[in-house]
Amino acid sequence: MGSTEHSLIGPDDLQNAAKRVASITRPTPIVGADWLSALVKRSVYLKPEHVQRTGSYKVRGSFNHLAAMVADGRLRPGDPVVAASAGNHAQGFALAATTLGLRPTVFMPATASLPKVEATQGYGADVVLRSANVDEAITAAVAFGHEHGAHFVPPFD
């Protein structure tokens, strides 16, 4: 679904990503989880990403991915982009794409929850509901990308 080429992520990549996503994300604290720490007998810390506009951390990956492509000229405002998800990636991708002036389309399973569908549309994406599950949605999104020249943003990777 995405590139099969992988390279190691280094400290510079992390710092650049943090700079890119700072404009769209809310800072979130690192919070100690006392009950989990007691359960596993080690210190456990949580990062409450549910306070992001889209309700999850997924906006970070989508925005970093798309912003890097816009910055180096591989995508330009107005270009079509496509993703597939049952919810969190769909919302993060839609917000990231519209913030960058791109035209997002999201393929979601027909069983996706109405609040997730409506939120994805609310962030500016055209939503296509015609697959039975996420795997079929990904396959349909990749095909759409090939047919319409839309860059595919995977829900992971």
PDB file of N, CA and C in Angstrom, residues 52-117:
ATOM      1  N   GLN A  52      -6.256  15.850  21.541  1.00  0.00           N
ATOM      2  CA  GLN A  52      -6.038  16.448  20.219  1.00  0.00           C
ATOM      3  C   GLN A  52      -7.390  16.745  19.570  1.00  0.00           C
ATOM      4  N   ARG A  53      -7.405  17.673  18.620  1.00  0.00           N
ATOM      5  CA  ARG A  53      -8.664  18.039  17.961  1.00  0.00           C
ATOM      6  C   ARG A  53      -9.404  16.834  17.408  1.00  0.00           C
ATOM      7  N   THR A  54      -8.672  15.872  16.907  1.00  0.00           N
ATOM      8  CA  THR A  54      -9.313  14.699  16.311  1.00  0.00           C
ATOM      9  C   THR A  54      -9.509  13.563  17.304  1.00  0.00           C
ATOM     10  N   GLY A  55      -9.093  13.750  18.542  1.00  0.00           N
ATOM     11  CA  GLY A  55      -9.299  12.746  19.566  1.00  0.00           C
ATOM     12  C   GLY A  55      -8.259  11.644  19.630  1.00  0.00           C
ATOM     13  N   SER A  56      -7.201  11.736  18.816  1.00  0.00           N
ATOM     14  CA  SER A  56      -6.147  10.721  18.879  1.00  0.00           C
ATOM     15  C   SER A  56      -4.844  11.294  18.337  1.00  0.00           C
ATOM     16  N   TYR A  57      -3.800  10.501  18.471  1.00  0.00           N
ATOM     17  CA  TYR A  57      -2.475  10.891  17.991  1.00  0.00           C
ATOM     18  C   TYR A  57      -2.349  10.800  16.471  1.00  0.00           C
ATOM     19  N   LYS A  58      -3.295  10.189  15.800  1.00  0.00           N
ATOM     20  CA  LYS A  58      -3.180   9.907  14.367  1.00  0.00           C
ATOM     21  C   LYS A  58      -2.941  11.141  13.499  1.00  0.00           C
ATOM     22  N   VAL A  59      -3.385  12.312  13.943  1.00  0.00           N
ATOM     23  CA  VAL A  59      -3.154  13.526  13.172  1.00  0.00           C
ATOM     24  C   VAL A  59      -1.659  13.803  13.033  1.00  0.00           C
ATOM     25  N   ARG A  60      -0.864  13.378  14.003  1.00  0.00           N
ATOM     26  CA  ARG A  60       0.574  13.624  13.965  1.00  0.00           C
ATOM     27  C   ARG A  60       1.219  12.966  12.749  1.00  0.00           C
ATOM     28  N   GLY A  61       0.958  11.702  12.546  1.00  0.00           N
ATOM     29  CA  GLY A  61       1.568  10.978  11.433  1.00  0.00           C
ATOM     30  C   GLY A  61       1.096  11.476  10.082  1.00  0.00           C
ATOM     31  N   SER A  62      -0.207  11.692   9.955  1.00  0.00           N
ATOM     32  CA  SER A  62      -0.739  12.179   8.675  1.00  0.00           C
ATOM     33  C   SER A  62      -0.191  13.554   8.333  1.00  0.00           C
ATOM     34  N   PHE A  63      -0.193  14.458   9.321  1.00  0.00           N
ATOM     35  CA  PHE A  63       0.280  15.811   9.044  1.00  0.00           C
ATOM     36  C   PHE A  63       1.770  15.803   8.717  1.00  0.00           C
ATOM     37  N   ASN A  64       2.562  15.071   9.473  1.00  0.00           N
ATOM     38  CA  ASN A  64       3.996  15.001   9.198  1.00  0.00           C
ATOM     39  C   ASN A  64       4.247  14.476   7.789  1.00  0.00           C
ATOM     40  N   HIS A  65       3.565  13.406   7.435  1.00  0.00           N
ATOM     41  CA  HIS A  65       3.717  12.789   6.114  1.00  0.00           C
ATOM     42  C   HIS A  65       3.378  13.783   4.995  1.00  0.00           C
ATOM     43  N   LEU A  66       2.212  14.389   5.100  1.00  0.00           N
ATOM     44  CA  LEU A  66       1.755  15.299   4.047  1.00  0.00           C
ATOM     45  C   LEU A  66       2.550  16.604   4.029  1.00  0.00           C
ATOM     46  N   ALA A  67       2.844  17.164   5.191  1.00  0.00           N
ATOM     47  CA  ALA A  67       3.591  18.429   5.250  1.00  0.00           C
ATOM     48  C   ALA A  67       4.985  18.262   4.663  1.00  0.00           C
ATOM     49  N   ALA A  68       5.626  17.131   4.901  1.00  0.00           N
ATOM     50  CA  ALA A  68       6.945  16.885   4.321  1.00  0.00           C
ATOM     51  C   ALA A  68       6.857  16.836   2.801  1.00  0.00           C
ATOM     52  N   MET A  69       5.794  16.229   2.281  1.00  0.00           N
ATOM     53  CA  MET A  69       5.629  16.141   0.827  1.00  0.00           C
ATOM     54  C   MET A  69       5.311  17.501   0.206  1.00  0.00           C
ATOM     55  N   VAL A  70       4.557  18.326   0.926  1.00  0.00           N
ATOM     56  CA  VAL A  70       4.274  19.680   0.446  1.00  0.00           C
ATOM     57  C   VAL A  70       5.561  20.503   0.470  1.00  0.00           C
ATOM     58  N   ALA A  71       6.322  20.373   1.547  1.00  0.00           N
ATOM     59  CA  ALA A  71       7.557  21.156   1.702  1.00  0.00           C
ATOM     60  C   ALA A  71       8.567  20.854   0.603  1.00  0.00           C
ATOM     61  N   ASP A  72       8.641  19.604   0.174  1.00  0.00           N
ATOM     62  CA  ASP A  72       9.635  19.285  -0.865  1.00  0.00           C
ATOM     63  C   ASP A  72       9.040  19.271  -2.282  1.00  0.00           C
ATOM     64  N   GLY A  73       7.798  19.732  -2.405  1.00  0.00           N
ATOM     65  CA  GLY A  73       7.204  19.903  -3.735  1.00  0.00           C
ATOM     66  C   GLY A  73       6.559  18.676  -4.342  1.00  0.00           C
ATOM     67  N   ARG A  74       6.514  17.565  -3.618  1.00  0.00           N
ATOM     68  CA  ARG A  74       5.857  16.377  -4.180  1.00  0.00           C
ATOM     69  C   ARG A  74       4.348  16.509  -4.183  1.00  0.00           C
ATOM     70  N   LEU A  75       3.805  17.359  -3.306  1.00  0.00           N
ATOM     71  CA  LEU A  75       2.379  17.682  -3.301  1.00  0.00           C
ATOM     72  C   LEU A  75       2.237  19.189  -3.298  1.00  0.00           C
ATOM     73  N   ARG A  76       1.190  19.657  -3.964  1.00  0.00           N
ATOM     74  CA  ARG A  76       0.895  21.093  -3.992  1.00  0.00           C
ATOM     75  C   ARG A  76      -0.543  21.315  -3.542  1.00  0.00           C
ATOM     76  N   PRO A  77      -0.830  22.495  -2.982  1.00  0.00           N
ATOM     77  CA  PRO A  77      -2.221  22.787  -2.614  1.00  0.00           C
ATOM     78  C   PRO A  77      -3.158  22.490  -3.786  1.00  0.00           C
ATOM     79  N   GLY A  78      -4.273  21.852  -3.468  1.00  0.00           N
ATOM     80  CA  GLY A  78      -5.240  21.457  -4.485  1.00  0.00           C
ATOM     81  C   GLY A  78      -5.079  20.029  -4.966  1.00  0.00           C
ATOM     82  N   ASP A  79      -3.938  19.416  -4.664  1.00  0.00           N
ATOM     83  CA  ASP A  79      -3.719  18.033  -5.094  1.00  0.00           C
ATOM     84  C   ASP A  79      -4.639  17.085  -4.327  1.00  0.00           C
ATOM     85  N   PRO A  80      -5.088  16.016  -4.994  1.00  0.00           N
ATOM     86  CA  PRO A  80      -5.906  15.018  -4.305  1.00  0.00           C
ATOM     87  C   PRO A  80      -5.034  14.064  -3.497  1.00  0.00           C
ATOM     88  N   VAL A  81      -5.521  13.696  -2.328  1.00  0.00           N
ATOM     89  CA  VAL A  81      -4.871  12.698  -1.486  1.00  0.00           C
ATOM     90  C   VAL A  81      -5.951  11.746  -0.990  1.00  0.00           C
ATOM     91  N   VAL A  82      -5.554  10.533  -0.654  1.00  0.00           N
ATOM     92  CA  VAL A  82      -6.542   9.522  -0.279  1.00  0.00           C
ATOM     93  C   VAL A  82      -6.022   8.679   0.884  1.00  0.00           C
ATOM     94  N   ALA A  83      -6.949   8.219   1.707  1.00  0.00           N
ATOM     95  CA  ALA A  83      -6.627   7.342   2.834  1.00  0.00           C
ATOM     96  C   ALA A  83      -7.784   6.392   3.065  1.00  0.00           C
ATOM     97  N   ALA A  84      -7.557   5.438   3.953  1.00  0.00           N
ATOM     98  CA  ALA A  84      -8.604   4.490   4.342  1.00  0.00           C
ATOM     99  C   ALA A  84      -8.493   4.243   5.833  1.00  0.00           C
ATOM    100  N   SER A  85      -9.645   4.203   6.490  1.00  0.00           N
ATOM    101  CA  SER A  85      -9.665   4.016   7.941  1.00  0.00           C
ATOM    102  C   SER A  85     -11.098   3.861   8.411  1.00  0.00           C
ATOM    103  N   ALA A  86     -11.236   3.265   9.592  1.00  0.00           N
ATOM    104  CA  ALA A  86     -12.569   3.184  10.206  1.00  0.00           C
ATOM    105  C   ALA A  86     -12.809   4.362  11.138  1.00  0.00           C
ATOM    106  N   GLY A  87     -11.808   5.225  11.336  1.00  0.00           N
ATOM    107  CA  GLY A  87     -12.076   6.340  12.233  1.00  0.00           C
ATOM    108  C   GLY A  87     -10.954   7.289  12.557  1.00  0.00           C
ATOM    109  N   ASN A  88     -10.033   6.918  13.450  1.00  0.00           N
ATOM    110  CA  ASN A  88      -9.053   7.872  13.944  1.00  0.00           C
ATOM    111  C   ASN A  88      -8.101   8.379  12.865  1.00  0.00           C
ATOM    112  N   HIS A  89      -7.570   7.484  12.047  1.00  0.00           N
ATOM    113  CA  HIS A  89      -6.698   7.915  10.948  1.00  0.00           C
ATOM    114  C   HIS A  89      -7.494   8.760   9.955  1.00  0.00           C
ATOM    115  N   ALA A  90      -8.723   8.390   9.708  1.00  0.00           N
ATOM    116  CA  ALA A  90      -9.567   9.145   8.780  1.00  0.00           C
ATOM    117  C   ALA A  90      -9.686  10.597   9.219  1.00  0.00           C
ATOM    118  N   GLN A  91      -9.953  10.801  10.489  1.00  0.00           N
ATOM    119  CA  GLN A  91     -10.117  12.160  11.003  1.00  0.00           C
ATOM    120  C   GLN A  91      -8.799  12.933  10.984  1.00  0.00           C
ATOM    121  N   GLY A  92      -7.731  12.307  11.449  1.00  0.00           N
ATOM    122  CA  GLY A  92      -6.426  12.969  11.454  1.00  0.00           C
ATOM    123  C   GLY A  92      -5.963  13.320  10.054  1.00  0.00           C
ATOM    124  N   PHE A  93      -6.146  12.388   9.126  1.00  0.00           N
ATOM    125  CA  PHE A  93      -5.779  12.610   7.732  1.00  0.00           C
ATOM    126  C   PHE A  93      -6.592  13.750   7.129  1.00  0.00           C
ATOM    127  N   ALA A  94      -7.893  13.757   7.375  1.00  0.00           N
ATOM    128  CA  ALA A  94      -8.759  14.801   6.818  1.00  0.00           C
ATOM    129  C   ALA A  94      -8.345  16.182   7.327  1.00  0.00           C
ATOM    130  N   LEU A  95      -8.112  16.296   8.623  1.00  0.00           N
ATOM    131  CA  LEU A  95      -7.686  17.572   9.187  1.00  0.00           C
ATOM    132  C   LEU A  95      -6.330  17.989   8.627  1.00  0.00           C
ATOM    133  N   ALA A  96      -5.392  17.075   8.573  1.00  0.00           N
ATOM    134  CA  ALA A  96      -4.055  17.378   8.048  1.00  0.00           C
ATOM    135  C   ALA A  96      -4.137  17.842   6.598  1.00  0.00           C
ATOM    136  N   ALA A  97      -4.869  17.099   5.778  1.00  0.00           N
ATOM    137  CA  ALA A  97      -4.952  17.422   4.349  1.00  0.00           C
ATOM    138  C   ALA A  97      -5.608  18.776   4.110  1.00  0.00           C
ATOM    139  N   THR A  98      -6.725  19.025   4.747  1.00  0.00           N
ATOM    140  CA  THR A  98      -7.412  20.303   4.517  1.00  0.00           C
ATOM    141  C   THR A  98      -6.602  21.471   5.054  1.00  0.00           C
ATOM    142  N   THR A  99      -5.902  21.277   6.169  1.00  0.00           N
ATOM    143  CA  THR A  99      -5.045  22.334   6.711  1.00  0.00           C
ATOM    144  C   THR A  99      -3.953  22.711   5.706  1.00  0.00           C
ATOM    145  N   LEU A 100      -3.478  21.742   4.956  1.00  0.00           N
ATOM    146  CA  LEU A 100      -2.420  21.978   3.966  1.00  0.00           C
ATOM    147  C   LEU A 100      -2.973  22.354   2.592  1.00  0.00           C
ATOM    148  N   GLY A 101      -4.291  22.480   2.480  1.00  0.00           N
ATOM    149  CA  GLY A 101      -4.896  22.874   1.209  1.00  0.00           C
ATOM    150  C   GLY A 101      -5.020  21.751   0.201  1.00  0.00           C
ATOM    151  N   LEU A 102      -4.937  20.516   0.665  1.00  0.00           N
ATOM    152  CA  LEU A 102      -5.067  19.356  -0.217  1.00  0.00           C
ATOM    153  C   LEU A 102      -6.524  18.907  -0.254  1.00  0.00           C
ATOM    154  N   ARG A 103      -6.870  18.045  -1.219  1.00  0.00           N
ATOM    155  CA  ARG A 103      -8.246  17.564  -1.367  1.00  0.00           C
ATOM    156  C   ARG A 103      -8.342  16.109  -0.907  1.00  0.00           C
ATOM    157  N   PRO A 104      -8.785  15.893   0.339  1.00  0.00           N
ATOM    158  CA  PRO A 104      -8.806  14.526   0.867  1.00  0.00           C
ATOM    159  C   PRO A 104     -10.064  13.728   0.520  1.00  0.00           C
ATOM    160  N   THR A 105      -9.836  12.463   0.205  1.00  0.00           N
ATOM    161  CA  THR A 105     -10.905  11.481   0.068  1.00  0.00           C
ATOM    162  C   THR A 105     -10.557  10.346   1.019  1.00  0.00           C
ATOM    163  N   VAL A 106     -11.541   9.885   1.774  1.00  0.00           N
ATOM    164  CA  VAL A 106     -11.317   8.798   2.723  1.00  0.00           C
ATOM    165  C   VAL A 106     -12.288   7.669   2.438  1.00  0.00           C
ATOM    166  N   PHE A 107     -11.750   6.465   2.294  1.00  0.00           N
ATOM    167  CA  PHE A 107     -12.557   5.262   2.147  1.00  0.00           C
ATOM    168  C   PHE A 107     -12.712   4.657   3.534  1.00  0.00           C
ATOM    169  N   MET A 108     -13.965   4.456   3.928  1.00  0.00           N
ATOM    170  CA  MET A 108     -14.272   3.891   5.243  1.00  0.00           C
ATOM    171  C   MET A 108     -15.191   2.691   5.057  1.00  0.00           C
ATOM    172  N   PRO A 109     -15.092   1.707   5.954  1.00  0.00           N
ATOM    173  CA  PRO A 109     -16.033   0.589   5.869  1.00  0.00           C
ATOM    174  C   PRO A 109     -17.461   1.102   6.050  1.00  0.00           C
ATOM    175  N   ALA A 110     -18.401   0.432   5.406  1.00  0.00           N
ATOM    176  CA  ALA A 110     -19.812   0.816   5.522  1.00  0.00           C
ATOM    177  C   ALA A 110     -20.295   0.708   6.961  1.00  0.00           C
ATOM    178  N   THR A 111     -19.577  -0.051   7.784  1.00  0.00           N
ATOM    179  CA  THR A 111     -19.946  -0.228   9.188  1.00  0.00           C
ATOM    180  C   THR A 111     -19.293   0.807  10.115  1.00  0.00           C
ATOM    181  N   ALA A 112     -18.557   1.755   9.562  1.00  0.00           N
ATOM    182  CA  ALA A 112     -17.913   2.776  10.402  1.00  0.00           C
ATOM    183  C   ALA A 112     -18.975   3.534  11.189  1.00  0.00           C
ATOM    184  N   SER A 113     -18.635   3.933  12.391  1.00  0.00           N
ATOM    185  CA  SER A 113     -19.616   4.619  13.233  1.00  0.00           C
ATOM    186  C   SER A 113     -19.968   5.987  12.647  1.00  0.00           C
ATOM    187  N   LEU A 114     -21.228   6.340  12.769  1.00  0.00           N
ATOM    188  CA  LEU A 114     -21.709   7.611  12.236  1.00  0.00           C
ATOM    189  C   LEU A 114     -20.927   8.803  12.794  1.00  0.00           C
ATOM    190  N   PRO A 115     -20.622   8.854  14.095  1.00  0.00           N
ATOM    191  CA  PRO A 115     -19.832   9.989  14.595  1.00  0.00           C
ATOM    192  C   PRO A 115     -18.457  10.088  13.937  1.00  0.00           C
ATOM    193  N   LYS A 116     -17.811   8.957  13.645  1.00  0.00           N
ATOM    194  CA  LYS A 116     -16.495   8.980  12.980  1.00  0.00           C
ATOM    195  C   LYS A 116     -16.637   9.467  11.544  1.00  0.00           C
ATOM    196  N   VAL A 117     -17.673   9.001  10.851  1.00  0.00           N
ATOM    197  CA  VAL A 117     -17.917   9.436   9.477  1.00  0.00           C
ATOM    198  C   VAL A 117     -18.191  10.941   9.438  1.00  0.00           C
TER     199      VAL A 117
END
